[in-house]
Short mmCIF file of C-alpha atoms (C1' of nucleotides) in Angstrom, two decimals:
data_model
loop_
_atom_site.label_atom_id
_atom_site.label_comp_id
_atom_site.label_asym_id
_atom_site.label_seq_id
_atom_site.Cartn_x
_atom_site.Cartn_y
_atom_site.Cartn_z
CA MET A 1145 33.46 35.60 17.00
CA MET A 1146 30.66 34.35 14.47
CA GLU A 1147 29.23 38.01 13.66
CA ALA A 1148 31.09 37.79 10.85
CA ASP A 1149 30.09 34.73 9.26
CA VAL A 1150 26.37 35.48 9.53
CA GLN A 1151 27.27 38.97 8.52
CA THR A 1152 28.38 37.17 5.30
CA GLU A 1153 25.88 35.02 5.35
CA THR A 1154 22.72 37.65 5.21
CA LYS A 1155 24.52 39.66 2.66
CA THR A 1156 24.40 36.82 0.20
CA GLN A 1157 21.38 34.44 1.72
CA GLU A 1158 19.19 36.45 2.95
CA LYS A 1159 16.30 37.45 0.63
CA ARG A 1160 16.80 33.79 -1.21
CA GLY A 1161 16.41 30.64 1.16
CA ARG A 1162 14.33 29.33 3.99
CA LYS A 1163 16.34 26.46 3.87
CA ALA A 1164 19.12 28.33 4.07
CA SER A 1165 18.56 30.02 7.14
CA LYS A 1166 17.36 27.70 8.95
CA GLU A 1167 20.65 25.36 8.90
CA LEU A 1168 21.96 28.93 9.71
CA ARG A 1169 20.31 29.66 13.04
CA GLN A 1170 21.19 25.95 13.83
CA MET A 1171 25.31 27.05 13.02
CA GLN A 1172 24.75 30.64 14.78
CA LEU A 1173 23.34 28.93 17.87
CA ILE A 1174 25.99 26.24 18.18
CA GLU A 1175 28.20 28.59 18.03
CA ALA A 1176 26.41 30.67 20.76
CA THR A 1177 26.68 27.77 22.55
CA ILE A 1178 30.60 27.24 23.01
CA ASP A 1179 30.99 31.13 23.26
CA SER A 1180 29.13 30.11 26.28
CA LEU A 1181 30.01 27.06 27.05
CA ALA A 1182 33.98 28.56 26.94
CA LYS A 1183 32.67 31.92 28.75
CA ARG A 1184 30.87 30.03 31.62
CA GLY A 1185 31.47 25.95 31.64
CA TYR A 1186 29.03 23.07 31.76
CA ALA A 1187 27.24 23.70 34.51
CA GLU A 1188 26.36 26.98 34.34
CA THR A 1189 25.38 27.33 30.64
CA THR A 1190 21.75 28.53 30.05
CA LEU A 1191 19.14 28.61 27.44
CA ALA A 1192 18.97 31.99 27.39
CA ASP A 1193 22.89 33.62 27.85
CA VAL A 1194 22.71 31.19 24.76
CA ALA A 1195 19.85 32.22 23.26
CA ASP A 1196 21.45 36.23 24.30
CA GLY A 1197 25.18 35.66 22.27
CA ALA A 1198 23.42 35.02 19.31
CA GLY A 1199 20.42 38.14 20.35
CA LEU A 1200 17.93 36.33 20.16
CA SER A 1201 15.04 35.88 21.38
CA ARG A 1202 14.46 32.85 24.63
CA GLY A 1203 12.27 30.69 23.06
CA ILE A 1204 14.17 30.26 20.15
CA VAL A 1205 16.18 26.54 20.94
CA ASN A 1206 13.74 25.08 21.72
CA PHE A 1207 12.51 25.51 17.68
CA HIS A 1208 15.41 24.39 16.21
CA PHE A 1209 16.79 22.35 18.22
CA GLU A 1210 14.20 20.40 19.76
CA SER A 1211 15.35 21.22 23.47
CA LYS A 1212 18.85 21.77 25.91
CA ASP A 1213 20.17 18.84 25.35
CA LYS A 1214 19.94 18.03 21.65
CA LEU A 1215 21.01 21.74 21.31
CA LEU A 1216 24.45 20.40 23.47
CA VAL A 1217 24.63 17.13 21.64
CA ALA A 1218 24.22 18.97 17.87
CA THR A 1219 26.86 21.33 19.16
CA LEU A 1220 29.69 18.25 20.27
CA GLN A 1221 28.50 16.80 16.72
CA HIS A 1222 29.73 20.04 15.29
CA MET A 1223 32.65 20.07 17.19
CA ALA A 1224 33.87 16.79 16.15
CA ASP A 1225 33.20 16.72 12.69
CA GLU A 1226 34.92 20.17 12.79
CA TYR A 1227 38.42 17.78 14.31
CA ALA A 1228 37.82 14.91 12.47
CA ASN A 1229 37.76 17.12 8.44
CA HIS A 1230 40.42 18.88 9.82
CA TRP A 1231 43.23 16.59 10.41
CA THR A 1232 41.50 13.85 8.23
CA ALA A 1233 42.64 17.13 5.35
CA GLN A 1234 45.99 17.72 6.76
CA LEU A 1235 46.99 13.78 6.87
CA GLU A 1236 45.51 13.04 2.18
CA ALA A 1237 48.04 16.79 2.68
CA ALA A 1238 50.34 15.70 3.72
CA GLY A 1239 51.36 13.37 0.64
CA ASP A 1240 52.64 8.72 0.93
CA ASP A 1241 55.69 9.14 3.98
CA PRO A 1242 54.44 8.37 6.84
CA ALA A 1243 57.18 10.28 9.12
CA ARG A 1244 55.60 14.09 6.83
CA GLN A 1245 51.81 11.60 8.26
CA LEU A 1246 53.15 12.03 11.45
CA TRP A 1247 54.26 15.56 11.75
CA ALA A 1248 51.32 16.54 9.45
CA LEU A 1249 49.38 14.85 12.17
CA VAL A 1250 50.69 16.92 15.60
CA ALA A 1251 50.79 19.56 12.95
CA ALA A 1252 46.92 19.61 12.74
CA ASP A 1253 46.33 19.31 16.72
CA PHE A 1254 48.04 22.78 17.40
CA ASP A 1255 46.71 24.90 14.01
CA ARG A 1256 45.51 28.71 14.63
CA ARG A 1257 41.67 27.11 13.23
CA ILE A 1258 41.46 24.25 15.88
CA CYS A 1259 43.19 25.09 19.10
CA THR A 1260 41.64 27.74 19.81
CA ARG A 1261 40.37 29.00 24.28
CA ARG A 1262 37.32 28.60 22.82
CA LYS A 1263 36.42 25.76 21.50
CA LEU A 1264 39.74 23.80 24.21
CA ALA A 1265 37.11 25.24 27.36
CA ALA A 1266 33.96 23.61 25.14
CA TRP A 1267 36.11 19.98 24.53
CA CYS A 1268 36.86 20.20 27.74
CA ALA A 1269 33.54 21.06 29.32
CA PHE A 1270 31.52 17.79 27.63
CA TRP A 1271 34.88 15.33 28.28
CA GLY A 1272 34.23 16.74 32.00
CA GLU A 1273 30.40 15.20 31.57
CA ALA A 1274 31.55 12.69 29.87
CA LYS A 1275 31.66 9.88 31.68
CA SER A 1276 27.95 10.05 33.40
CA ARG A 1277 26.63 11.09 29.79
CA PRO A 1278 26.80 7.82 26.92
CA THR A 1279 26.58 10.04 23.64
CA TYR A 1280 28.84 12.71 25.10
CA GLN A 1281 31.49 9.80 25.80
CA ALA A 1282 30.50 7.72 22.53
CA LEU A 1283 30.94 11.47 20.11
CA CYS A 1284 34.41 12.08 21.85
CA GLY A 1285 35.02 8.48 21.74
CA ALA A 1286 34.17 8.08 17.76
CA ARG A 1287 36.28 11.14 17.36
CA ASP A 1288 39.77 8.63 19.17
CA GLU A 1289 38.34 5.75 17.15
CA ARG A 1290 39.54 6.30 13.92
CA TYR A 1291 42.17 8.45 15.42
CA GLN A 1292 43.95 6.43 17.25
CA GLN A 1293 44.17 3.12 14.81
CA THR A 1294 45.59 5.91 12.46
CA PHE A 1295 48.29 6.73 14.52
CA VAL A 1296 49.34 3.30 16.12
CA SER A 1297 49.64 2.42 11.93
CA LEU A 1298 52.19 5.25 11.23
CA CYS A 1299 54.33 4.07 14.70
CA VAL A 1300 54.30 1.03 13.18
CA THR A 1301 55.54 1.61 9.72
CA LEU A 1302 58.68 4.77 11.81
CA LYS A 1303 59.25 1.60 14.12
CA ALA A 1304 60.27 -0.99 11.31
CA ASP A 1305 61.57 1.77 9.40
CA GLY A 1306 64.15 3.41 11.57
CA GLY A 1307 64.61 0.55 13.42
CA TYR A 1308 63.21 2.01 16.66
CA GLY A 1309 62.52 -0.29 20.31
CA PHE A 1310 59.64 0.88 21.40
CA ASP A 1311 55.87 -0.99 21.05
CA ALA A 1312 53.97 0.68 18.91
CA GLU A 1313 50.92 0.82 20.58
CA GLY A 1314 51.81 2.33 23.65
CA MET A 1315 54.37 4.24 21.61
CA ALA A 1316 50.68 6.36 20.07
CA LEU A 1317 49.00 6.40 22.95
CA SER A 1318 50.95 8.35 24.85
CA LEU A 1319 51.64 10.58 21.87
CA CYS A 1320 47.13 11.12 21.32
CA ALA A 1321 47.56 10.94 25.25
CA MET A 1322 50.49 14.10 25.30
CA MET A 1323 48.63 15.83 22.64
CA GLU A 1324 45.51 16.24 24.75
CA GLY A 1325 47.23 16.83 28.13
CA LEU A 1326 48.86 20.06 25.98
CA TRP A 1327 45.33 20.63 25.34
CA LEU A 1328 43.89 20.46 28.51
CA ARG A 1329 46.99 22.74 30.15
CA LEU A 1330 46.17 25.14 27.84
CA MET A 1331 43.02 25.56 28.28
CA LEU A 1332 44.10 26.25 32.12
CA GLY A 1333 45.70 28.98 30.95
CA ASP A 1334 49.12 29.05 33.08
CA GLY A 1335 50.94 31.53 30.55
CA LEU A 1336 51.10 28.53 27.48
CA THR A 1337 50.90 29.49 24.46
CA ARG A 1338 50.05 27.36 21.70
CA GLU A 1339 53.78 27.59 20.36
CA THR A 1340 54.76 26.85 23.50
CA ALA A 1341 52.37 22.87 23.54
CA TYR A 1342 53.16 22.99 20.13
CA ALA A 1343 57.20 23.20 20.92
CA ALA A 1344 56.61 20.10 23.72
CA ALA A 1345 54.31 18.22 21.57
CA VAL A 1346 57.82 18.67 19.03
CA GLU A 1347 60.28 17.87 21.49
CA PHE A 1348 58.82 14.60 21.91
CA VAL A 1349 58.29 13.58 18.68
CA VAL A 1350 62.08 14.51 18.03
CA ALA A 1351 63.54 12.06 21.17
CA ALA A 1352 60.94 8.89 19.48
CA PHE A 1353 61.85 9.61 16.34
CA PRO A 1354 65.26 10.28 16.13
CA ARG A 1355 66.54 9.28 12.49
CA HIS A 1356 62.74 10.74 11.89
CA PHE A 1357 63.21 13.57 12.54
CA THR A 1358 65.20 16.61 13.85
CA HIS A 1359 63.67 20.00 15.63
CA ALA A 1360 63.75 20.93 11.92
CA GLY A 1361 61.31 19.27 10.59
CA VAL A 1362 61.14 15.56 8.83
CA LEU A 1363 64.26 13.76 7.73
CA GLU A 1364 64.95 13.49 4.06
CA ASN A 1365 66.62 10.34 4.48
CA GLY A 1366 64.76 7.38 2.21
CA ARG A 1367 65.86 4.04 4.12
CA SER A 1368 68.50 2.51 5.43
CA MET B 1312 34.21 3.29 50.65
CA MET B 1313 34.40 5.18 53.71
CA GLU B 1314 32.36 3.53 55.32
CA ALA B 1315 35.09 1.28 56.78
CA ASP B 1316 36.32 4.28 58.14
CA VAL B 1317 33.26 5.79 59.02
CA GLN B 1318 32.51 2.51 61.74
CA THR B 1319 36.54 2.58 62.82
CA GLU B 1320 36.39 5.65 64.15
CA THR B 1321 32.43 5.15 65.62
CA LYS B 1322 34.01 2.55 67.61
CA THR B 1323 37.43 4.37 69.06
CA GLN B 1324 35.81 8.09 69.10
CA GLU B 1325 32.09 8.15 69.80
CA LYS B 1326 31.89 8.91 72.88
CA ARG B 1327 33.96 11.24 73.20
CA GLY B 1328 34.95 13.88 71.05
CA ARG B 1329 33.08 15.84 69.34
CA LYS B 1330 34.91 17.91 67.95
CA ALA B 1331 36.33 14.73 65.75
CA SER B 1332 33.06 13.75 64.82
CA LYS B 1333 32.32 16.70 63.33
CA GLU B 1334 35.51 16.32 60.92
CA LEU B 1335 35.01 13.03 60.34
CA ARG B 1336 31.14 14.47 58.96
CA GLN B 1337 32.79 16.31 56.71
CA MET B 1338 35.42 13.71 56.18
CA GLN B 1339 31.84 11.42 54.71
CA LEU B 1340 30.46 14.15 52.76
CA ILE B 1341 33.57 15.16 51.07
CA GLU B 1342 33.60 11.51 50.04
CA ALA B 1343 30.35 11.42 48.97
CA THR B 1344 30.25 14.65 47.10
CA ILE B 1345 33.18 12.42 45.31
CA ASP B 1346 31.21 9.68 44.76
CA SER B 1347 28.52 12.05 43.34
CA LEU B 1348 31.01 13.72 41.01
CA ALA B 1349 31.53 10.82 39.40
CA LYS B 1350 29.06 9.18 39.16
CA ARG B 1351 26.18 12.03 37.90
CA GLY B 1352 28.46 14.87 36.22
CA TYR B 1353 29.19 18.16 38.44
CA ALA B 1354 26.43 19.97 36.47
CA GLU B 1355 24.67 16.83 38.03
CA THR B 1356 25.90 16.32 41.26
CA THR B 1357 23.03 17.95 43.60
CA LEU B 1358 23.33 18.79 47.44
CA ALA B 1359 20.58 15.99 47.14
CA ASP B 1360 22.50 13.48 46.17
CA VAL B 1361 25.34 14.80 48.33
CA ALA B 1362 23.37 13.98 51.72
CA ASP B 1363 21.70 10.07 50.12
CA GLY B 1364 24.86 9.14 49.34
CA ALA B 1365 26.36 9.98 53.08
CA GLY B 1366 23.21 8.15 54.36
CA LEU B 1367 22.43 12.18 56.30
CA SER B 1368 18.82 14.40 55.88
CA ARG B 1369 19.43 17.32 53.18
CA GLY B 1370 19.66 20.25 55.09
CA ILE B 1371 22.94 18.34 56.02
CA VAL B 1372 25.73 20.55 53.56
CA ASN B 1373 24.80 23.96 54.14
CA PHE B 1374 25.64 22.89 58.38
CA HIS B 1375 29.10 21.63 58.07
CA PHE B 1376 29.48 23.83 54.91
CA GLU B 1377 28.75 27.39 54.18
CA SER B 1378 27.12 26.17 50.40
CA LYS B 1379 27.18 24.09 47.81
CA ASP B 1380 29.75 25.76 46.67
CA LYS B 1381 32.30 25.85 49.20
CA LEU B 1382 31.51 22.32 50.20
CA LEU B 1383 33.16 21.41 46.09
CA VAL B 1384 35.98 23.59 46.54
CA ALA B 1385 36.73 21.45 49.90
CA THR B 1386 36.59 18.44 47.74
CA LEU B 1387 38.59 19.62 45.48
CA GLN B 1388 41.34 20.50 47.72
CA HIS B 1389 40.88 17.93 49.75
CA MET B 1390 41.61 15.91 45.91
CA ALA B 1391 44.25 17.82 45.61
CA ASP B 1392 46.15 17.42 48.96
CA GLU B 1393 45.78 13.78 48.65
CA TYR B 1394 47.55 14.16 45.55
CA ALA B 1395 50.42 16.73 46.78
CA ASN B 1396 51.35 14.05 49.41
CA HIS B 1397 51.09 11.44 48.00
CA TRP B 1398 53.04 12.50 45.01
CA THR B 1399 55.39 13.80 47.69
CA ALA B 1400 55.90 11.05 49.53
CA GLN B 1401 56.87 8.38 46.60
CA LEU B 1402 59.67 11.46 45.72
CA GLU B 1403 61.81 11.14 48.47
CA ALA B 1404 61.02 7.26 49.47
CA ALA B 1405 63.17 6.73 45.49
CA GLY B 1406 66.33 7.35 47.38
CA ASP B 1407 69.22 10.85 46.11
CA ASP B 1408 68.86 9.40 42.52
CA PRO B 1409 67.71 11.78 39.23
CA ALA B 1410 66.91 9.04 37.80
CA ARG B 1411 64.51 6.81 40.60
CA GLN B 1412 62.67 9.61 41.32
CA LEU B 1413 61.32 10.31 37.90
CA TRP B 1414 60.65 6.69 37.71
CA ALA B 1415 58.61 6.94 40.82
CA LEU B 1416 56.85 9.64 39.95
CA VAL B 1417 55.78 8.39 36.78
CA ALA B 1418 54.98 5.63 38.47
CA ALA B 1419 52.84 7.74 41.38
CA ASP B 1420 50.51 8.70 38.82
CA PHE B 1421 49.41 5.22 38.14
CA ASP B 1422 49.06 3.87 42.00
CA ARG B 1423 46.59 1.89 42.70
CA ARG B 1424 45.58 4.63 45.48
CA ILE B 1425 45.07 6.81 43.19
CA CYS B 1426 44.14 6.46 40.30
CA THR B 1427 41.01 5.11 40.80
CA ARG B 1428 38.46 5.70 38.61
CA ARG B 1429 35.82 7.23 40.67
CA LYS B 1430 38.61 9.95 41.74
CA LEU B 1431 39.81 10.56 37.98
CA ALA B 1432 36.05 11.24 37.00
CA ALA B 1433 35.77 13.96 39.59
CA TRP B 1434 39.09 15.50 39.14
CA CYS B 1435 37.67 15.96 35.17
CA ALA B 1436 35.25 17.25 36.29
CA PHE B 1437 36.44 20.12 37.47
CA TRP B 1438 38.85 20.61 35.05
CA GLY B 1439 35.75 21.49 32.88
CA GLU B 1440 34.73 24.17 34.54
CA ALA B 1441 38.32 24.83 35.85
CA LYS B 1442 37.68 27.74 33.20
CA SER B 1443 35.09 29.82 34.46
CA ARG B 1444 35.57 29.07 38.33
CA PRO B 1445 38.60 30.65 39.68
CA THR B 1446 38.92 29.12 42.06
CA TYR B 1447 39.22 25.62 40.73
CA GLN B 1448 41.75 27.39 38.14
CA ALA B 1449 44.37 28.29 41.78
CA LEU B 1450 43.86 24.69 43.38
CA CYS B 1451 44.16 22.89 39.97
CA GLY B 1452 47.10 25.24 38.56
CA ALA B 1453 48.61 24.97 42.37
CA ARG B 1454 48.48 21.16 41.96
CA ASP B 1455 50.68 21.96 38.89
CA GLU B 1456 53.17 24.48 40.41
CA ARG B 1457 55.91 22.34 42.30
CA TYR B 1458 55.31 19.17 40.33
CA GLN B 1459 56.13 20.77 36.81
CA GLN B 1460 59.14 22.25 38.67
CA THR B 1461 60.17 19.09 40.01
CA PHE B 1462 59.99 17.50 36.31
CA VAL B 1463 62.57 20.05 34.67
CA SER B 1464 64.61 19.98 37.25
CA LEU B 1465 65.15 16.45 36.12
CA CYS B 1466 64.91 16.26 32.59
CA VAL B 1467 67.43 18.92 33.38
CA THR B 1468 69.66 16.77 35.87
CA LEU B 1469 68.81 13.74 33.36
CA LYS B 1470 70.20 15.54 30.00
CA ALA B 1471 73.38 16.74 31.87
CA ASP B 1472 73.62 13.23 32.97
CA GLY B 1473 72.79 11.29 29.58
CA GLY B 1474 73.68 13.89 27.03
CA TYR B 1475 70.93 14.42 25.26
CA GLY B 1476 69.81 17.05 22.71
CA PHE B 1477 66.59 18.15 23.29
CA ASP B 1478 64.83 20.89 25.23
CA ALA B 1479 64.50 20.57 29.23
CA GLU B 1480 61.21 21.98 29.51
CA GLY B 1481 59.98 21.41 26.75
CA MET B 1482 60.45 17.50 27.44
CA ALA B 1483 59.09 17.79 31.00
CA LEU B 1484 55.93 20.37 29.26
CA SER B 1485 54.80 16.96 27.19
CA LEU B 1486 56.22 13.95 30.01
CA CYS B 1487 53.34 16.27 32.53
CA ALA B 1488 50.94 17.04 29.65
CA MET B 1489 50.56 13.12 28.61
CA MET B 1490 50.32 11.28 31.68
CA GLU B 1491 47.78 13.52 32.45
CA GLY B 1492 46.69 12.39 28.84
CA LEU B 1493 46.20 8.77 29.92
CA TRP B 1494 44.33 9.94 33.10
CA LEU B 1495 41.96 11.33 30.48
CA ARG B 1496 41.33 8.07 28.30
CA LEU B 1497 41.17 6.48 31.64
CA MET B 1498 38.33 8.17 32.29
CA LEU B 1499 36.30 8.26 29.60
CA GLY B 1500 36.55 4.90 29.37
CA ASP B 1501 37.21 2.57 25.88
CA GLY B 1502 38.63 -0.18 27.86
CA LEU B 1503 41.82 0.79 28.47
CA THR B 1504 43.44 -0.39 32.61
CA ARG B 1505 45.33 1.51 34.71
CA GLU B 1506 48.04 -1.20 33.67
CA THR B 1507 47.67 -0.04 30.36
CA ALA B 1508 48.05 3.10 30.63
CA TYR B 1509 51.27 3.30 33.44
CA ALA B 1510 53.28 0.79 30.06
CA ALA B 1511 51.99 3.38 27.84
CA ALA B 1512 53.91 5.85 30.34
CA VAL B 1513 56.77 3.95 30.50
CA GLU B 1514 57.62 3.60 26.81
CA PHE B 1515 57.43 7.27 26.49
CA VAL B 1516 59.98 7.50 29.21
CA VAL B 1517 61.95 4.44 27.75
CA ALA B 1518 62.54 6.50 24.25
CA ALA B 1519 62.87 9.96 25.90
CA PHE B 1520 65.24 9.06 28.49
CA PRO B 1521 67.06 5.59 26.12
CA ARG B 1522 70.47 5.79 28.45
CA HIS B 1523 68.76 5.91 32.08
CA PHE B 1524 65.56 3.61 31.63
CA THR B 1525 64.80 0.32 29.61
CA HIS B 1526 60.81 -1.38 29.82
CA ALA B 1527 62.19 -3.27 32.71
CA GLY B 1528 63.13 -0.76 34.90
CA VAL B 1529 66.45 2.07 35.58
CA LEU B 1530 70.11 1.47 34.47
CA GLU B 1531 72.29 0.98 37.53
CA ASN B 1532 74.88 2.36 35.70
CA GLY B 1533 76.30 6.69 37.68
CA ARG B 1534 77.56 7.47 35.39
CA SER B 1535 80.04 7.76 31.02
"C1'" DA C 93 -3.32 33.42 2.86
"C1'" DT C 94 -0.98 30.40 4.17
"C1'" DT C 95 2.88 29.04 5.98
"C1'" DT C 96 7.16 29.37 8.29
"C1'" DA C 97 10.56 32.52 11.73
"C1'" DT C 98 10.43 34.23 15.61
"C1'" DT C 99 8.55 36.19 20.71
"C1'" DG C 100 8.63 36.36 24.63
"C1'" DA C 101 5.95 35.68 28.74
"C1'" DA C 102 3.79 31.68 31.68
"C1'" DT C 103 4.34 27.40 33.57
"C1'" DG C 104 6.64 24.18 36.20
"C1'" DA C 105 10.48 20.86 38.15
"C1'" DA C 106 14.90 21.18 40.12
"C1'" DT C 107 17.42 21.96 43.61
"C1'" DG C 108 19.72 26.36 47.11
"C1'" DT C 109 19.41 28.15 51.68
"C1'" DT C 110 16.87 28.79 55.76
"C1'" DC C 111 15.33 28.02 60.42
"C1'" DA C 112 12.84 26.43 64.20
"C1'" DG C 113 12.53 22.56 66.52
"C1'" DT C 114 15.18 17.97 67.76
"C1'" DC C 115 17.08 14.52 70.29
"C1'" DA C 116 21.92 12.71 72.26
"C1'" DG C 117 24.98 14.11 75.19
"C1'" DT C 118 26.95 16.91 78.90
"C1'" DA C 119 27.33 20.20 82.76
"C1'" DT C 120 25.11 22.27 86.79
"C1'" DG C 121 22.76 22.27 91.08
"C1'" DT C 122 20.75 19.83 95.04
"C1'" DA D 872 22.22 9.72 93.05
"C1'" DC D 873 19.35 12.95 90.27
"C1'" DA D 874 16.95 16.88 88.18
"C1'" DT D 875 17.11 20.79 85.41
"C1'" DA D 876 19.30 23.77 81.76
"C1'" DC D 877 22.46 24.00 78.86
"C1'" DT D 878 25.45 22.75 74.13
"C1'" DG D 879 25.84 21.37 69.58
"C1'" DA D 880 25.24 18.47 66.46
"C1'" DC D 881 21.55 17.06 63.10
"C1'" DT D 882 16.38 17.01 60.68
"C1'" DG D 883 12.83 18.01 57.48
"C1'" DA D 884 9.87 21.22 56.18
"C1'" DA D 885 9.38 26.17 54.27
"C1'" DC D 886 11.02 29.10 50.47
"C1'" DA D 887 12.69 31.52 46.98
"C1'" DT D 888 15.43 30.74 43.01
"C1'" DT D 889 16.53 29.77 38.50
"C1'" DC D 890 16.00 27.95 33.83
"C1'" DA D 891 13.96 24.58 30.58
"C1'" DT D 892 10.58 24.13 27.93
"C1'" DT D 893 5.70 25.59 26.58
"C1'" DC D 894 2.60 28.70 23.76
"C1'" DA D 895 -0.89 32.17 22.35
"C1'" DA D 896 0.28 35.98 19.37
"C1'" DT D 897 2.96 37.90 15.90
"C1'" DA D 898 6.14 38.75 11.54
"C1'" DA D 899 7.73 37.94 7.57
"C1'" DA D 900 8.51 35.50 3.60
"C1'" DT D 901 5.63 33.02 -0.61
#
DNA sequence: ATTTATTGAATGAATGTTCAGTCAGTATGT
DNA sequence: ACATACTGACTGAACATTCATTCAATAAAT
């Protein structure tokens, strides 16, 4: 899963670079943590399992991270950063057209790199503990803050442009919620595939913004 | 939380009825388990906490349920039953009109009795462990099976009636996912209220079925 | 030689499970 | 009526296990 990266790093960085090796170990342990969360769930994730998964010794986690708790926080932080970086990049790559931007954001959530069983399972594990752990809640919430605002802005713009009757904030909220709900279902299994989930999301976006999208993609009309 | 029921039961059943007392205890323990899940999360829920919450002794759970695991399964089963009973009842109360039925199902998910912080938190706790516990997965999935099919049927009917262009299965999936996603957000806090979440769901439904609903409710036209 | 990374056995706290005993309520015998 | 035996819910201390954490010893790099 992350062995490939480790191998690469080993070849390129092994001889020189004590500092780099340290960060490498931390990444290695974080990836092993995600594996364990996905395989055994939050409650059954043990440091022993993480260490085994990384092919290292038992005490290693407490050396690189101070405690199990900090390892988990670092793992969630890592996932939150990765997620934010991804949608931000996709948003910028979409150019200036709001319709294209919204389309890109929806697609970003179902990107192969982000929308993995493994990572969805890890997200869900943290969600399950978030209510009783303020730190998790903050990191899960921080994920939403900018994301949600971006959606609201796009809905406001598209509403004005297309003359839709919906409330922009409500629509933005239901859109975001729908995608998270699809993630949840993907994780729960049920034979739902990433493609099917993406298709369902598209279905709704097309229904909500009929003057901007079809199932084939973004409509090319400027404005009325 | 459930003390009221206990008192009632005590008055009506205490003298006679050893059997009834047993089921009462089990319910009491299940409610205490939901409390603990909501307050401390799945990972931190201990039998001691459950027993304390129920005001009973430490060994009580292993007496009424065989193990911690079975207590948790019984708790999830209880919640799943309650949920299914609720939406089934609301569906039947809605009469024969598909539009009214869909409207009722959406409203049911945000009903005061079902959509409690406490219960949402417990659901989410189980979701977080579902991937690694086939038993949980089955119970969470069973919840979906009939529910999902009902939504698909309604979408098919309304599509034919309203001449909508969406794919019915995709729309049904995105609808269900949206409501689960809203539950998730409700649980994560963020100052989102049940009313706001419900409004967002309505926004979605109105946008998707414009010939059947407005923000005010179900449109009264028969067909074209 | 010194610093740094790593190991793995030891430790102790947390907690699920067991079980011998307590006690109320109920039936049985006188 | 009264005493006795019995049943079954309930208790709480003892036990066993799991697991995060610590740390002295070791290996590796500079």
